[in-house]
Structure formats: C-alpha cells, structure tokens
Amino acid sequence: MESRGGVIGTTTAYYLTRHPSFNTAIHHITLLEATSIAAAASGKAGGLLGLWAYPTCLVPLSYRLHAELAAEHGGAERWGYRQLGCGQIAATVKKNKPTNSPAKSRKKSSLGITKLEDGQTETETETETDGLHTDGQTEWQKLPKQDEKASALLHESVLPADLDWINASLVREYAEMGLPGFTATAQVHPYQFTTSIAALARKGGTEMRLNAQVTQIGLNKSETAVSYVSYLDRATGETQTLEGVTDVVVAAGPWTGRLWPRTKVEGLRAHSVVFAADVSPYAVFTDIALPPDWVPAHRAARGEKRRKHRGHVDPEIYARPGGEVYACGEPDSNMPLPDTADQVECDEAQCDDLVSYIGTVSPVLGAAAVAAKQACYLPRHMRFGRESAPLVGATSVSRLWVAAGHTCWGIQNGPATGKLMSELIFDGEAKSADIAELDPRRHKV
C-alpha cells in the first residue's frame, strides 16, 4: 500500500510492478491519493534534471533512469524529456535606458560582507537610499536548488547567441554548467511525467484510489508492525479501512509529517508561473539588480511607491518544449500547509512580482501571455531548524517505509527513489545505490 500520487509514490508503484519478484497472483499494490495524480508539487514543479543536483547518492542513478524511461516509453513525446543548456546570469537593470557599460558586481569578503567592485558594501549603498528601502521590504529568499558543490561547477562563459530571449545588454556575467560528465542538464514536464508513470504503474497492476485521504496508519497490538490503513473517501464522506496490509510506503510529500510525525517532513510554499512562449532550450538562474526606486507596474497601479524586495532578485526560468516557459520565485511561510493539495492558496501578487522581475531582463517573456499562476509546497525534512537529506527506507516499525523530503529535486530523484524502494521491499536491500545516509532509522523514525 502506498500513500499519495506524486512523483515518489507513482515511481515507487511503477518499479514495484517492474520488479522480477512482483506477481499479481499474490501481490496487490494500492495507491491512495487524497485528490488526483500530480495535484501538488509533482504537477507544479519545474521538472529540471541535473547531474549536479543533490543528494549525490541518488542523483547519478536517477538521471540515468530518466533517460532509460524516456527511451523505453517515448518520453520525448509523452512528457517532454530533452537535454537543455543551463547557466546563470548576473544582470543590472538601469533606471534609464540600459547601456553596455559594466556594472558593479557582488563579491564576498573574507568576513562574508558583500562588496561591490569599487569597494563599497551593500550596506553602505543601501544607506544612501534608505528612504527607498524602508518598512515593508524584504530580502529575496532563494530556493535551495544549487548547493555549494553545484555552484562550484559553474564556469565563466559568454552568453550563448541563441539565448536570445534574455536582454544581452543587461548581462554583466554569464556562467554555464559546462563540465562534461558532471553538469549535464535535462528536463521533463513534471505533470506529464508523473501522470504517465502513474498510467504505466496502473497498467502494471497498481490499483489507484483517488479522493482517498489517509487518516491513520494502524499498527499491531505490540506497535511493532503495520496492520491497517484508514482513509477518508472524500466523494462519499465515509471512512474506509484496508485491513491486513503487509507493507506501507509513506510517500506523502509535505504531508508526510502529518501522517508520521517522527519523520519531521513539512511543507514550504513556493510560487511559479508559466508563460506561453516558444524560446530556445535553456534553464537560466538569475541574479538581477534592480534600481532602488523601480516598482512593478501592478504595484504602481495600486499607488504603491516601493516594491516588495530590496536589492537583488533571483527567479529561475526554464524553457519547455511545446511553447511553454516555467519560472519560479522565492519560498514563503505565510500560509500553513492545508489538509489537501486542492486547498493550496496561490498569492497572485507574488506571481505578478515574479512576472515583472523576469520582464526586466527578458522582453520576450515580458510581452508573453501568462498561462498559469500557481503555488505548491516543497517537502522538506527538517532537523534542528535545518534542512536535511530526504528519508528513503525502512523505519523502526516493521514494514513501514518512508520516501519523502526531496525538496526541489523530487522530479529529478523520483525514479531512483522508486527503484530503490522496490529493491528494499522485495530484496531486503538497496542494490542500485548506497543510500545508507538516507536511512530514516538514523533519525529514530
């Protein structure tokens, strides 16, 4: 039995049905999903795949499995699998007409103070414009997409000629993921990938019950092993119970901590938008310096005299096949995780800010129609106030398994997680990769 129909749950179901030991005569897999397949982050994520992602014990295997799945099942056509370029721009937006003159760039001193090229600190320059950076403004919070190892793989380069949807006159630096064998980048459309894998799992023998919100994981009398699972049938309002289950995989994304609190997996909201635009295939990380008095048009129209963020903003932009461009903004903790994915609230103002920021460096996207404004919750495994590696494996309760807490890299690491879970369940060990560091029992789960 599995809990939830996101990328981790569906890939686990898929690989369970593909395991040599799986026998429909004696094995029955039931996937319980509170809403619909890929209704949460698995349907609203960026879908970026990278050999430079984390954790390193999952990434190489999962990146390879993505390629194998695409080759076997027509992933290029079914879920937009393809290779793409990846880089990071540093751009400065001028108050007046942009020029090609070099702008000040940020550097860290030995004390960790950000300095500009002329020696001033950001604090000093902000003091000069204190009247414009007063109450209500915040610093942009970056998504945890690149760790230090990934950042170190960026190499200074020249802005590619076919990256023509970025205003080159504003770009003062461009760095690319260009180290062969280490920085390969690809992508899938996350909703299409997750729903396609779910369909393949169903074809392989998985029963899927939608609108089935898990309410309890029941244990035996000695509380040493799983015994039953109860769920709310949201269509009828009745509570149903699956008796005699032998294994339970909790792959509930940010709701994992609600079902099994010892996991300490929780949700962090993030907003994203989808543009209707057909552009060259690049994933672009940004570092955009805006004029102190620049205000997005939608805020200015309301009479606001300052924007939400001071200084630099760092949206991420991923071109997709099929005339789409995905972009994500900063996370926020303004709204608690709701009970189900269909209750997630989207703050449209955050999406409008994101569109405006991107429009300053991309006239093409600035003029494009916005096809979607959306929000989802990233599943984070938190320990002592810090984000930790995902949990993948057995718990202290016999035959209760956890696969959750993949933050930004759930789509990337879904296939490896699913394959390894199938090995743990059927073979008693993970054979395709060493994931001892992800063992939930290390945290007494």
C-alpha angles and dihedrals in degrees: 000000000000132000118224139003104245127117095283094049095045096046090048090052091046095052093043089058090047096050114112091235095054111113120177089207093067106014126070123183119198120187115199117201123179094212123358137316113290092001094139132041093326089068098039103040126108096250094221117161121196140169084215093061125106152288094040093209090067106029105076093046093046095046089053093046090053089057091047093049091049092049093048099043105029095258094171090064100029102044108006099256112177144134117256141178119263130198147139128242130201109203136176120208112208124215089229129035109320118253133195093245114124117260130215113274129207121249131175118237122215087266093054093251113142111239132189122226092262091056099257118130122230088245090058094050092046090053089058089059098033092135090063097046101053135124118345100029122113138187115259112257113218122221112246093249101125121044123196093271092054093047090052090058093063112106125200109251145151121279105262114249092231092053083088097144090075118077100245093196090068097048114098097170136021125186124182136203091242111146108117114234094015109052105041111146130196138158147212132195098253098212092047092045096048095045091046092051089047090053090050091049090050090049088052093056108279117140112217122201113191126197085030109134112194111229104171141017104207125209133201122265093273090046091231100114141025117266111167144354125221124201140176115242097218092196094059101020090233126131115236129193130207106209128199098023114169099196135020123195113196105205097152099138111215090356092062092094090053091056097039110016095191089071091068090209111152140166133261116192120231130177129218141175134208120216124204098232137123109220139152116288108267137130107215126194112197141207106188123184111203129197111264093242098042112122125186113251094242091056094044089052088059091052096255114151099199138038125240097251129053124212118349130015125196115198119170120228126196123185113217133196116255097051099294135126119192123204131180132197138197127313121247138192097209096114126042120233109276124223095259139016094250089062096059111126121220118211100217092196090063090052091048090051089051092051091049095049092050091048090061092067101026117050088180093059092036088063096040125103116253107236097184142012112193149154136207139170122253113220109237128185103216126195122175091344094308132104112252135192118283122273115244122166146025126347131212087269112081114254093001109123133187129204109170148104100073095144111190095354104061095113092045094048099035098097094049091047092050094047093047092048090054089052093048092050099043103027101029092235142058106254104172098057141005105252100161089128090062095052108131090214090069084072095041092251 
